[in-house]
């Protein structure tokens, strides 16, 4: 609530919520709990700051005891199709709580179409989907995973996240997500994947979001803290490069700093 209030006061248009529940289980049932952490936070923020857009990240990995993004089969692999139903349930619960947009980050095959159909069936036809379409298996998620306590307890997410070497697959996935009903597609991370941002921008008719992830943020913060970089100049240059590459929307942990700097200049 405090963070959201600060963001709203600075003129930041939207916040993206990730849940860190008190309890985790095998299925990640906290994700679709109507009294879950994201549902409660969404209601509270929309009550206090109706103009601030609340986007709900949709995945199970913050809620599962094993830290994977879906239900595990006996062989330890994620069961794609079983996971789709749980994601749809979660999307409906988040939208009913007042989320302005649902952002599936799980990378299961077919999830955008599945979630779209479930939202429509529930009368939530106006709730847009922001798809994490090109989410790479990246080393740059490290600081976030520590904060969200969501690192997988065994194995990794390479089975369902993208190979950093495979640019064509990223573009293909974005096109598929738009065909399935995504209203906005996302590339994540941003700075090591600016070429992907541009290629996706050129390939789809919908807005493209780029996620400037925690490791990208931490690198600049650490370098600035050590006196190697001027923080403000480096941040503005990095974010400008993301926009130049074609991102219509930038998701960044630098948001409050940047909003403050830009405001002071006016
Ligand atoms: Zn996940």
PDB file of N, CA, C and O in Angstrom, residues 21-98:
ATOM      1  N   UNK A  21       3.276 -15.456  -0.641  1.00  0.00           N
ATOM      2  CA  UNK A  21       2.331 -15.907   0.384  1.00  0.00           C
ATOM      3  C   UNK A  21       3.049 -16.419   1.631  1.00  0.00           C
ATOM      4  O   UNK A  21       4.228 -16.785   1.578  1.00  0.00           O
ATOM      5  N   UNK A  22       2.323 -16.435   2.728  1.00  0.00           N
ATOM      6  CA  UNK A  22       2.898 -16.948   3.982  1.00  0.00           C
ATOM      7  C   UNK A  22       3.129 -18.454   3.878  1.00  0.00           C
ATOM      8  O   UNK A  22       4.108 -18.987   4.397  1.00  0.00           O
ATOM      9  N   UNK A  23       2.213 -19.146   3.201  1.00  0.00           N
ATOM     10  CA  UNK A  23       2.322 -20.603   3.069  1.00  0.00           C
ATOM     11  C   UNK A  23       2.358 -20.996   1.601  1.00  0.00           C
ATOM     12  O   UNK A  23       1.664 -20.415   0.783  1.00  0.00           O
ATOM     13  N   UNK A  24       3.159 -22.016   1.323  1.00  0.00           N
ATOM     14  CA  UNK A  24       3.233 -22.542  -0.039  1.00  0.00           C
ATOM     15  C   UNK A  24       2.834 -24.017   0.009  1.00  0.00           C
ATOM     16  O   UNK A  24       3.004 -24.678   1.030  1.00  0.00           O
ATOM     17  N   UNK A  25       2.299 -24.539  -1.109  1.00  0.00           N
ATOM     18  CA  UNK A  25       2.015 -25.967  -1.168  1.00  0.00           C
ATOM     19  C   UNK A  25       2.352 -26.511  -2.554  1.00  0.00           C
ATOM     20  O   UNK A  25       2.805 -25.766  -3.425  1.00  0.00           O
ATOM     21  N   UNK A  26       2.134 -27.804  -2.742  1.00  0.00           N
ATOM     22  CA  UNK A  26       2.526 -28.471  -3.987  1.00  0.00           C
ATOM     23  C   UNK A  26       1.860 -27.861  -5.223  1.00  0.00           C
ATOM     24  O   UNK A  26       2.463 -27.737  -6.279  1.00  0.00           O
ATOM     25  N   UNK A  27       0.590 -27.499  -5.086  1.00  0.00           N
ATOM     26  CA  UNK A  27      -0.171 -26.974  -6.228  1.00  0.00           C
ATOM     27  C   UNK A  27      -0.061 -25.464  -6.387  1.00  0.00           C
ATOM     28  O   UNK A  27      -0.341 -24.933  -7.451  1.00  0.00           O
ATOM     29  N   UNK A  28       0.302 -24.782  -5.305  1.00  0.00           N
ATOM     30  CA  UNK A  28       0.326 -23.321  -5.357  1.00  0.00           C
ATOM     31  C   UNK A  28      -1.054 -22.722  -5.155  1.00  0.00           C
ATOM     32  O   UNK A  28      -1.421 -21.727  -5.793  1.00  0.00           O
ATOM     33  N   UNK A  29      -1.840 -23.324  -4.253  1.00  0.00           N
ATOM     34  CA  UNK A  29      -3.248 -22.941  -4.110  1.00  0.00           C
ATOM     35  C   UNK A  29      -3.434 -21.504  -3.618  1.00  0.00           C
ATOM     36  O   UNK A  29      -4.507 -20.922  -3.795  1.00  0.00           O
ATOM     37  N   UNK A  30      -2.395 -20.919  -3.036  1.00  0.00           N
ATOM     38  CA  UNK A  30      -2.498 -19.523  -2.600  1.00  0.00           C
ATOM     39  C   UNK A  30      -2.746 -18.570  -3.752  1.00  0.00           C
ATOM     40  O   UNK A  30      -3.250 -17.465  -3.568  1.00  0.00           O
ATOM     41  N   UNK A  31      -2.424 -19.017  -4.966  1.00  0.00           N
ATOM     42  CA  UNK A  31      -2.548 -18.134  -6.137  1.00  0.00           C
ATOM     43  C   UNK A  31      -3.997 -17.792  -6.433  1.00  0.00           C
ATOM     44  O   UNK A  31      -4.310 -16.679  -6.835  1.00  0.00           O
ATOM     45  N   UNK A  32      -4.909 -18.779  -6.280  1.00  0.00           N
ATOM     46  CA  UNK A  32      -6.323 -18.534  -6.632  1.00  0.00           C
ATOM     47  C   UNK A  32      -7.213 -18.372  -5.390  1.00  0.00           C
ATOM     48  O   UNK A  32      -8.427 -18.448  -5.471  1.00  0.00           O
ATOM     49  N   UNK A  33      -6.581 -18.119  -4.248  1.00  0.00           N
ATOM     50  CA  UNK A  33      -7.332 -17.843  -3.016  1.00  0.00           C
ATOM     51  C   UNK A  33      -7.919 -16.429  -3.107  1.00  0.00           C
ATOM     52  O   UNK A  33      -7.176 -15.459  -3.265  1.00  0.00           O
ATOM     53  N   UNK A  34      -9.240 -16.310  -3.019  1.00  0.00           N
ATOM     54  CA  UNK A  34      -9.860 -14.982  -3.131  1.00  0.00           C
ATOM     55  C   UNK A  34      -9.412 -14.045  -2.016  1.00  0.00           C
ATOM     56  O   UNK A  34      -9.535 -12.826  -2.138  1.00  0.00           O
ATOM     57  N   UNK A  35      -8.905 -14.631  -0.924  1.00  0.00           N
ATOM     58  CA  UNK A  35      -8.339 -13.811   0.159  1.00  0.00           C
ATOM     59  C   UNK A  35      -6.814 -13.894   0.138  1.00  0.00           C
ATOM     60  O   UNK A  35      -6.150 -13.667   1.164  1.00  0.00           O
ATOM     61  N   UNK A  36      -6.247 -14.253  -1.008  1.00  0.00           N
ATOM     62  CA  UNK A  36      -4.794 -14.366  -1.137  1.00  0.00           C
ATOM     63  C   UNK A  36      -4.115 -13.000  -1.128  1.00  0.00           C
ATOM     64  O   UNK A  36      -4.778 -11.958  -1.211  1.00  0.00           O
ATOM     65  N   UNK A  37      -2.804 -13.042  -1.072  1.00  0.00           N
ATOM     66  CA  UNK A  37      -2.034 -11.809  -0.887  1.00  0.00           C
ATOM     67  C   UNK A  37      -2.236 -10.812  -2.030  1.00  0.00           C
ATOM     68  O   UNK A  37      -2.412  -9.607  -1.808  1.00  0.00           O
ATOM     69  N   UNK A  38      -2.246 -11.295  -3.270  1.00  0.00           N
ATOM     70  CA  UNK A  38      -2.408 -10.379  -4.408  1.00  0.00           C
ATOM     71  C   UNK A  38      -3.851  -9.862  -4.490  1.00  0.00           C
ATOM     72  O   UNK A  38      -4.087  -8.688  -4.783  1.00  0.00           O
ATOM     73  N   UNK A  39      -4.811 -10.752  -4.190  1.00  0.00           N
ATOM     74  CA  UNK A  39      -6.216 -10.317  -4.231  1.00  0.00           C
ATOM     75  C   UNK A  39      -6.474  -9.241  -3.171  1.00  0.00           C
ATOM     76  O   UNK A  39      -7.127  -8.222  -3.459  1.00  0.00           O
ATOM     77  N   UNK A  40      -5.956  -9.456  -1.966  1.00  0.00           N
ATOM     78  CA  UNK A  40      -6.142  -8.460  -0.900  1.00  0.00           C
ATOM     79  C   UNK A  40      -5.456  -7.141  -1.269  1.00  0.00           C
ATOM     80  O   UNK A  40      -6.032  -6.058  -1.103  1.00  0.00           O
ATOM     81  N   UNK A  41      -4.240  -7.243  -1.782  1.00  0.00           N
ATOM     82  CA  UNK A  41      -3.488  -6.029  -2.131  1.00  0.00           C
ATOM     83  C   UNK A  41      -4.177  -5.285  -3.272  1.00  0.00           C
ATOM     84  O   UNK A  41      -4.252  -4.052  -3.262  1.00  0.00           O
ATOM     85  N   UNK A  42      -4.683  -6.031  -4.251  1.00  0.00           N
ATOM     86  CA  UNK A  42      -5.358  -5.396  -5.390  1.00  0.00           C
ATOM     87  C   UNK A  42      -6.557  -4.594  -4.917  1.00  0.00           C
ATOM     88  O   UNK A  42      -6.732  -3.427  -5.280  1.00  0.00           O
ATOM     89  N   UNK A  43      -7.389  -5.222  -4.084  1.00  0.00           N
ATOM     90  CA  UNK A  43      -8.578  -4.517  -3.583  1.00  0.00           C
ATOM     91  C   UNK A  43      -8.175  -3.262  -2.808  1.00  0.00           C
ATOM     92  O   UNK A  43      -8.757  -2.190  -2.989  1.00  0.00           O
ATOM     93  N   UNK A  44      -7.161  -3.397  -1.944  1.00  0.00           N
ATOM     94  CA  UNK A  44      -6.756  -2.261  -1.109  1.00  0.00           C
ATOM     95  C   UNK A  44      -6.191  -1.122  -1.966  1.00  0.00           C
ATOM     96  O   UNK A  44      -6.510   0.053  -1.744  1.00  0.00           O
ATOM     97  N   UNK A  45      -5.379  -1.469  -2.964  1.00  0.00           N
ATOM     98  CA  UNK A  45      -4.768  -0.419  -3.795  1.00  0.00           C
ATOM     99  C   UNK A  45      -5.827   0.264  -4.655  1.00  0.00           C
ATOM    100  O   UNK A  45      -5.850   1.490  -4.787  1.00  0.00           O
ATOM    101  N   UNK A  46      -6.719  -0.527  -5.253  1.00  0.00           N
ATOM    102  CA  UNK A  46      -7.753   0.074  -6.110  1.00  0.00           C
ATOM    103  C   UNK A  46      -8.699   0.962  -5.292  1.00  0.00           C
ATOM    104  O   UNK A  46      -9.197   1.956  -5.790  1.00  0.00           O
ATOM    105  N   UNK A  47      -8.939   0.588  -4.044  1.00  0.00           N
ATOM    106  CA  UNK A  47      -9.768   1.422  -3.171  1.00  0.00           C
ATOM    107  C   UNK A  47      -9.104   2.767  -2.909  1.00  0.00           C
ATOM    108  O   UNK A  47      -9.738   3.815  -2.976  1.00  0.00           O
ATOM    109  N   UNK A  48      -7.801   2.710  -2.594  1.00  0.00           N
ATOM    110  CA  UNK A  48      -7.090   3.928  -2.193  1.00  0.00           C
ATOM    111  C   UNK A  48      -6.667   4.770  -3.398  1.00  0.00           C
ATOM    112  O   UNK A  48      -6.632   5.995  -3.320  1.00  0.00           O
ATOM    113  N   UNK A  49      -6.318   4.107  -4.513  1.00  0.00           N
ATOM    114  CA  UNK A  49      -5.788   4.818  -5.690  1.00  0.00           C
ATOM    115  C   UNK A  49      -6.449   4.281  -6.954  1.00  0.00           C
ATOM    116  O   UNK A  49      -5.818   3.566  -7.731  1.00  0.00           O
ATOM    117  N   UNK A  50      -7.704   4.616  -7.169  1.00  0.00           N
ATOM    118  CA  UNK A  50      -8.422   4.035  -8.307  1.00  0.00           C
ATOM    119  C   UNK A  50      -7.763   4.321  -9.660  1.00  0.00           C
ATOM    120  O   UNK A  50      -7.928   3.547 -10.599  1.00  0.00           O
ATOM    121  N   UNK A  51      -6.997   5.417  -9.744  1.00  0.00           N
ATOM    122  CA  UNK A  51      -6.397   5.793 -11.028  1.00  0.00           C
ATOM    123  C   UNK A  51      -5.134   4.981 -11.321  1.00  0.00           C
ATOM    124  O   UNK A  51      -4.658   4.949 -12.450  1.00  0.00           O
ATOM    125  N   UNK A  52      -4.565   4.360 -10.304  1.00  0.00           N
ATOM    126  CA  UNK A  52      -3.342   3.567 -10.501  1.00  0.00           C
ATOM    127  C   UNK A  52      -3.733   2.198 -11.057  1.00  0.00           C
ATOM    128  O   UNK A  52      -4.536   1.475 -10.452  1.00  0.00           O
ATOM    129  N   UNK A  53      -3.171   1.853 -12.217  1.00  0.00           N
ATOM    130  CA  UNK A  53      -3.485   0.554 -12.809  1.00  0.00           C
ATOM    131  C   UNK A  53      -2.775  -0.548 -12.033  1.00  0.00           C
ATOM    132  O   UNK A  53      -1.585  -0.436 -11.728  1.00  0.00           O
ATOM    133  N   UNK A  54      -3.514  -1.582 -11.713  1.00  0.00           N
ATOM    134  CA  UNK A  54      -2.929  -2.726 -11.029  1.00  0.00           C
ATOM    135  C   UNK A  54      -2.884  -3.902 -12.011  1.00  0.00           C
ATOM    136  O   UNK A  54      -3.912  -4.334 -12.525  1.00  0.00           O
ATOM    137  N   UNK A  55      -1.676  -4.365 -12.269  1.00  0.00           N
ATOM    138  CA  UNK A  55      -1.481  -5.522 -13.137  1.00  0.00           C
ATOM    139  C   UNK A  55      -1.079  -6.686 -12.243  1.00  0.00           C
ATOM    140  O   UNK A  55      -0.169  -6.557 -11.418  1.00  0.00           O
ATOM    141  N   UNK A  56      -1.775  -7.800 -12.376  1.00  0.00           N
ATOM    142  CA  UNK A  56      -1.461  -8.962 -11.545  1.00  0.00           C
ATOM    143  C   UNK A  56      -0.591  -9.936 -12.327  1.00  0.00           C
ATOM    144  O   UNK A  56      -0.999 -10.423 -13.383  1.00  0.00           O
ATOM    145  N   UNK A  57       0.624 -10.156 -11.823  1.00  0.00           N
ATOM    146  CA  UNK A  57       1.443 -11.213 -12.407  1.00  0.00           C
ATOM    147  C   UNK A  57       0.736 -12.536 -12.134  1.00  0.00           C
ATOM    148  O   UNK A  57       0.224 -12.760 -11.035  1.00  0.00           O
ATOM    149  N   UNK A  58       0.704 -13.388 -13.144  1.00  0.00           N
ATOM    150  CA  UNK A  58       0.000 -14.659 -12.992  1.00  0.00           C
ATOM    151  C   UNK A  58       0.973 -15.810 -13.213  1.00  0.00           C
ATOM    152  O   UNK A  58       1.401 -16.068 -14.335  1.00  0.00           O
ATOM    153  N   UNK A  59       1.362 -16.444 -12.119  1.00  0.00           N
ATOM    154  CA  UNK A  59       2.168 -17.657 -12.199  1.00  0.00           C
ATOM    155  C   UNK A  59       2.024 -18.385 -10.872  1.00  0.00           C
ATOM    156  O   UNK A  59       1.540 -17.820  -9.899  1.00  0.00           O
ATOM    157  N   UNK A  60       2.435 -19.632 -10.853  1.00  0.00           N
ATOM    158  CA  UNK A  60       2.299 -20.411  -9.625  1.00  0.00           C
ATOM    159  C   UNK A  60       3.606 -20.522  -8.844  1.00  0.00           C
ATOM    160  O   UNK A  60       3.613 -20.969  -7.705  1.00  0.00           O
ATOM    161  N   UNK A  61       4.730 -20.083  -9.440  1.00  0.00           N
ATOM    162  CA  UNK A  61       6.029 -20.391  -8.820  1.00  0.00           C
ATOM    163  C   UNK A  61       6.241 -19.703  -7.468  1.00  0.00           C
ATOM    164  O   UNK A  61       6.983 -20.206  -6.631  1.00  0.00           O
ATOM    165  N   UNK A  62       5.592 -18.569  -7.242  1.00  0.00           N
ATOM    166  CA  UNK A  62       5.743 -17.932  -5.927  1.00  0.00           C
ATOM    167  C   UNK A  62       4.922 -18.671  -4.869  1.00  0.00           C
ATOM    168  O   UNK A  62       5.090 -18.437  -3.681  1.00  0.00           O
ATOM    169  N   UNK A  63       3.997 -19.521  -5.335  1.00  0.00           N
ATOM    170  CA  UNK A  63       3.038 -20.169  -4.423  1.00  0.00           C
ATOM    171  C   UNK A  63       3.300 -21.655  -4.222  1.00  0.00           C
ATOM    172  O   UNK A  63       2.709 -22.271  -3.353  1.00  0.00           O
ATOM    173  N   UNK A  64       4.167 -22.238  -5.097  1.00  0.00           N
ATOM    174  CA  UNK A  64       4.420 -23.674  -4.973  1.00  0.00           C
ATOM    175  C   UNK A  64       5.609 -23.922  -4.053  1.00  0.00           C
ATOM    176  O   UNK A  64       6.589 -23.172  -4.063  1.00  0.00           O
ATOM    177  N   UNK A  65       5.507 -25.004  -3.280  1.00  0.00           N
ATOM    178  CA  UNK A  65       6.580 -25.339  -2.339  1.00  0.00           C
ATOM    179  C   UNK A  65       7.863 -25.713  -3.082  1.00  0.00           C
ATOM    180  O   UNK A  65       8.957 -25.521  -2.566  1.00  0.00           O
ATOM    181  N   UNK A  66       7.734 -26.224  -4.318  1.00  0.00           N
ATOM    182  CA  UNK A  66       8.923 -26.618  -5.087  1.00  0.00           C
ATOM    183  C   UNK A  66       9.463 -25.495  -5.951  1.00  0.00           C
ATOM    184  O   UNK A  66      10.530 -25.605  -6.523  1.00  0.00           O
ATOM    185  N   UNK A  67       8.681 -24.389  -6.085  1.00  0.00           N
ATOM    186  CA  UNK A  67       9.179 -23.226  -6.817  1.00  0.00           C
ATOM    187  C   UNK A  67       9.074 -23.311  -8.326  1.00  0.00           C
ATOM    188  O   UNK A  67       9.547 -22.411  -9.032  1.00  0.00           O
ATOM    189  N   UNK A  68       8.454 -24.389  -8.859  1.00  0.00           N
ATOM    190  CA  UNK A  68       8.250 -24.442 -10.305  1.00  0.00           C
ATOM    191  C   UNK A  68       6.951 -23.731 -10.658  1.00  0.00           C
ATOM    192  O   UNK A  68       6.109 -23.463  -9.800  1.00  0.00           O
ATOM    193  N   UNK A  69       6.803 -23.434 -11.959  1.00  0.00           N
ATOM    194  CA  UNK A  69       5.688 -22.580 -12.405  1.00  0.00           C
ATOM    195  C   UNK A  69       4.396 -23.354 -12.641  1.00  0.00           C
ATOM    196  O   UNK A  69       3.441 -22.808 -13.179  1.00  0.00           O
ATOM    197  N   UNK A  70       4.354 -24.611 -12.243  1.00  0.00           N
ATOM    198  CA  UNK A  70       3.137 -25.380 -12.459  1.00  0.00           C
ATOM    199  C   UNK A  70       3.125 -26.644 -11.624  1.00  0.00           C
ATOM    200  O   UNK A  70       3.998 -26.864 -10.780  1.00  0.00           O
ATOM    201  N   UNK A  71       2.125 -27.462 -11.905  1.00  0.00           N
ATOM    202  CA  UNK A  71       1.958 -28.733 -11.196  1.00  0.00           C
ATOM    203  C   UNK A  71       2.998 -29.728 -11.702  1.00  0.00           C
ATOM    204  O   UNK A  71       3.217 -29.840 -12.908  1.00  0.00           O
ATOM    205  N   UNK A  72       3.618 -30.445 -10.773  1.00  0.00           N
ATOM    206  CA  UNK A  72       4.636 -31.414 -11.187  1.00  0.00           C
ATOM    207  C   UNK A  72       4.029 -32.800 -11.375  1.00  0.00           C
ATOM    208  O   UNK A  72       3.201 -33.245 -10.589  1.00  0.00           O
ATOM    209  N   UNK A  73       4.472 -33.473 -12.450  1.00  0.00           N
ATOM    210  CA  UNK A  73       4.101 -34.877 -12.646  1.00  0.00           C
ATOM    211  C   UNK A  73       5.029 -35.737 -11.793  1.00  0.00           C
ATOM    212  O   UNK A  73       5.981 -35.246 -11.197  1.00  0.00           O
ATOM    213  N   UNK A  74       4.768 -37.049 -11.793  1.00  0.00           N
ATOM    214  CA  UNK A  74       5.587 -37.958 -10.995  1.00  0.00           C
ATOM    215  C   UNK A  74       7.058 -37.931 -11.404  1.00  0.00           C
ATOM    216  O   UNK A  74       7.949 -38.169 -10.591  1.00  0.00           O
ATOM    217  N   UNK A  75       7.309 -37.642 -12.691  1.00  0.00           N
ATOM    218  CA  UNK A  75       8.704 -37.624 -13.151  1.00  0.00           C
ATOM    219  C   UNK A  75       9.400 -36.291 -12.861  1.00  0.00           C
ATOM    220  O   UNK A  75      10.539 -36.076 -13.270  1.00  0.00           O
ATOM    221  N   UNK A  76       8.697 -35.381 -12.161  1.00  0.00           N
ATOM    222  CA  UNK A  76       9.335 -34.121 -11.769  1.00  0.00           C
ATOM    223  C   UNK A  76       9.212 -33.016 -12.805  1.00  0.00           C
ATOM    224  O   UNK A  76       9.658 -31.896 -12.572  1.00  0.00           O
ATOM    225  N   UNK A  77       8.605 -33.326 -13.972  1.00  0.00           N
ATOM    226  CA  UNK A  77       8.406 -32.303 -15.000  1.00  0.00           C
ATOM    227  C   UNK A  77       7.063 -31.597 -14.762  1.00  0.00           C
ATOM    228  O   UNK A  77       6.146 -32.171 -14.179  1.00  0.00           O
ATOM    229  N   UNK A  78       6.972 -30.354 -15.234  1.00  0.00           N
ATOM    230  CA  UNK A  78       5.717 -29.611 -15.079  1.00  0.00           C
ATOM    231  C   UNK A  78       4.674 -30.151 -16.051  1.00  0.00           C
ATOM    232  O   UNK A  78       4.959 -30.360 -17.225  1.00  0.00           O
ATOM    233  N   UNK A  79       3.462 -30.406 -15.529  1.00  0.00           N
ATOM    234  CA  UNK A  79       2.345 -30.860 -16.360  1.00  0.00           C
ATOM    235  C   UNK A  79       1.657 -29.634 -16.953  1.00  0.00           C
ATOM    236  O   UNK A  79       0.935 -28.915 -16.267  1.00  0.00           O
ATOM    237  N   UNK A  80       1.920 -29.399 -18.229  1.00  0.00           N
ATOM    238  CA  UNK A  80       1.418 -28.188 -18.906  1.00  0.00           C
ATOM    239  C   UNK A  80      -0.107 -28.053 -18.795  1.00  0.00           C
ATOM    240  O   UNK A  80      -0.629 -27.032 -18.346  1.00  0.00           O
ATOM    241  N   UNK A  81      -0.832 -29.094 -19.195  1.00  0.00           N
ATOM    242  CA  UNK A  81      -2.281 -28.945 -19.343  1.00  0.00           C
ATOM    243  C   UNK A  81      -2.995 -28.844 -18.002  1.00  0.00           C
ATOM    244  O   UNK A  81      -3.969 -28.098 -17.864  1.00  0.00           O
ATOM    245  N   UNK A  82      -2.497 -29.585 -17.012  1.00  0.00           N
ATOM    246  CA  UNK A  82      -3.095 -29.485 -15.677  1.00  0.00           C
ATOM    247  C   UNK A  82      -2.863 -28.084 -15.104  1.00  0.00           C
ATOM    248  O   UNK A  82      -3.717 -27.541 -14.403  1.00  0.00           O
ATOM    249  N   UNK A  83      -1.705 -27.522 -15.422  1.00  0.00           N
ATOM    250  CA  UNK A  83      -1.370 -26.184 -14.925  1.00  0.00           C
ATOM    251  C   UNK A  83      -2.290 -25.121 -15.526  1.00  0.00           C
ATOM    252  O   UNK A  83      -2.646 -24.147 -14.851  1.00  0.00           O
ATOM    253  N   UNK A  84      -2.718 -25.317 -16.783  1.00  0.00           N
ATOM    254  CA  UNK A  84      -3.559 -24.318 -17.451  1.00  0.00           C
ATOM    255  C   UNK A  84      -4.839 -24.033 -16.673  1.00  0.00           C
ATOM    256  O   UNK A  84      -5.265 -22.878 -16.555  1.00  0.00           O
ATOM    257  N   UNK A  85      -5.466 -25.086 -16.144  1.00  0.00           N
ATOM    258  CA  UNK A  85      -6.717 -24.878 -15.405  1.00  0.00           C
ATOM    259  C   UNK A  85      -6.485 -24.057 -14.134  1.00  0.00           C
ATOM    260  O   UNK A  85      -7.319 -23.231 -13.763  1.00  0.00           O
ATOM    261  N   UNK A  86      -5.352 -24.298 -13.481  1.00  0.00           N
ATOM    262  CA  UNK A  86      -5.062 -23.551 -12.249  1.00  0.00           C
ATOM    263  C   UNK A  86      -4.738 -22.095 -12.561  1.00  0.00           C
ATOM    264  O   UNK A  86      -5.111 -21.187 -11.809  1.00  0.00           O
ATOM    265  N   UNK A  87      -4.080 -21.862 -13.685  1.00  0.00           N
ATOM    266  CA  UNK A  87      -3.792 -20.486 -14.098  1.00  0.00           C
ATOM    267  C   UNK A  87      -5.092 -19.743 -14.411  1.00  0.00           C
ATOM    268  O   UNK A  87      -5.263 -18.582 -14.033  1.00  0.00           O
ATOM    269  N   UNK A  88      -6.015 -20.434 -15.082  1.00  0.00           N
ATOM    270  CA  UNK A  88      -7.299 -19.805 -15.431  1.00  0.00           C
ATOM    271  C   UNK A  88      -8.068 -19.439 -14.163  1.00  0.00           C
ATOM    272  O   UNK A  88      -8.634 -18.343 -14.053  1.00  0.00           O
ATOM    273  N   UNK A  89      -8.066 -20.357 -13.202  1.00  0.00           N
ATOM    274  CA  UNK A  89      -8.732 -20.087 -11.924  1.00  0.00           C
ATOM    275  C   UNK A  89      -8.135 -18.862 -11.244  1.00  0.00           C
ATOM    276  O   UNK A  89      -8.835 -18.016 -10.692  1.00  0.00           O
ATOM    277  N   UNK A  90      -6.817 -18.784 -11.275  1.00  0.00           N
ATOM    278  CA  UNK A  90      -6.112 -17.663 -10.646  1.00  0.00           C
ATOM    279  C   UNK A  90      -6.441 -16.354 -11.355  1.00  0.00           C
ATOM    280  O   UNK A  90      -6.691 -15.327 -10.711  1.00  0.00           O
ATOM    281  N   UNK A  91      -6.468 -16.385 -12.682  1.00  0.00           N
ATOM    282  CA  UNK A  91      -6.761 -15.167 -13.460  1.00  0.00           C
ATOM    283  C   UNK A  91      -8.140 -14.632 -13.100  1.00  0.00           C
ATOM    284  O   UNK A  91      -8.325 -13.422 -12.910  1.00  0.00           O
ATOM    285  N   UNK A  92      -9.123 -15.525 -12.997  1.00  0.00           N
ATOM    286  CA  UNK A  92     -10.492 -15.101 -12.660  1.00  0.00           C
ATOM    287  C   UNK A  92     -10.514 -14.480 -11.266  1.00  0.00           C
ATOM    288  O   UNK A  92     -11.114 -13.425 -11.048  1.00  0.00           O
ATOM    289  N   UNK A  93      -9.835 -15.112 -10.318  1.00  0.00           N
ATOM    290  CA  UNK A  93      -9.804 -14.589  -8.950  1.00  0.00           C
ATOM    291  C   UNK A  93      -9.143 -13.208  -8.903  1.00  0.00           C
ATOM    292  O   UNK A  93      -9.626 -12.292  -8.227  1.00  0.00           O
ATOM    293  N   UNK A  94      -8.044 -13.042  -9.664  1.00  0.00           N
ATOM    294  CA  UNK A  94      -7.345 -11.745  -9.678  1.00  0.00           C
ATOM    295  C   UNK A  94      -8.208 -10.668 -10.328  1.00  0.00           C
ATOM    296  O   UNK A  94      -8.280  -9.535  -9.835  1.00  0.00           O
ATOM    297  N   UNK A  95      -8.859 -11.029 -11.425  1.00  0.00           N
ATOM    298  CA  UNK A  95      -9.686 -10.041 -12.133  1.00  0.00           C
ATOM    299  C   UNK A  95     -10.889  -9.642 -11.270  1.00  0.00           C
ATOM    300  O   UNK A  95     -11.258  -8.471 -11.194  1.00  0.00           O
ATOM    301  N   UNK A  96     -11.487 -10.626 -10.615  1.00  0.00           N
ATOM    302  CA  UNK A  96     -12.625 -10.305  -9.744  1.00  0.00           C
ATOM    303  C   UNK A  96     -12.206  -9.403  -8.594  1.00  0.00           C
ATOM    304  O   UNK A  96     -12.996  -8.608  -8.090  1.00  0.00           O
ATOM    305  N   UNK A  97     -10.945  -9.532  -8.153  1.00  0.00           N
ATOM    306  CA  UNK A  97     -10.447  -8.682  -7.063  1.00  0.00           C
ATOM    307  C   UNK A  97     -10.218  -7.245  -7.531  1.00  0.00           C
ATOM    308  O   UNK A  97      -9.976  -6.360  -6.722  1.00  0.00           O
ATOM    309  N   UNK A  98     -10.256  -7.046  -8.861  1.00  0.00           N
ATOM    310  CA  UNK A  98     -10.128  -5.680  -9.368  1.00  0.00           C
ATOM    311  C   UNK A  98      -8.892  -5.413 -10.201  1.00  0.00           C
ATOM    312  O   UNK A  98      -8.647  -4.265 -10.591  1.00  0.00           O
TER     313      UNK A  98
END
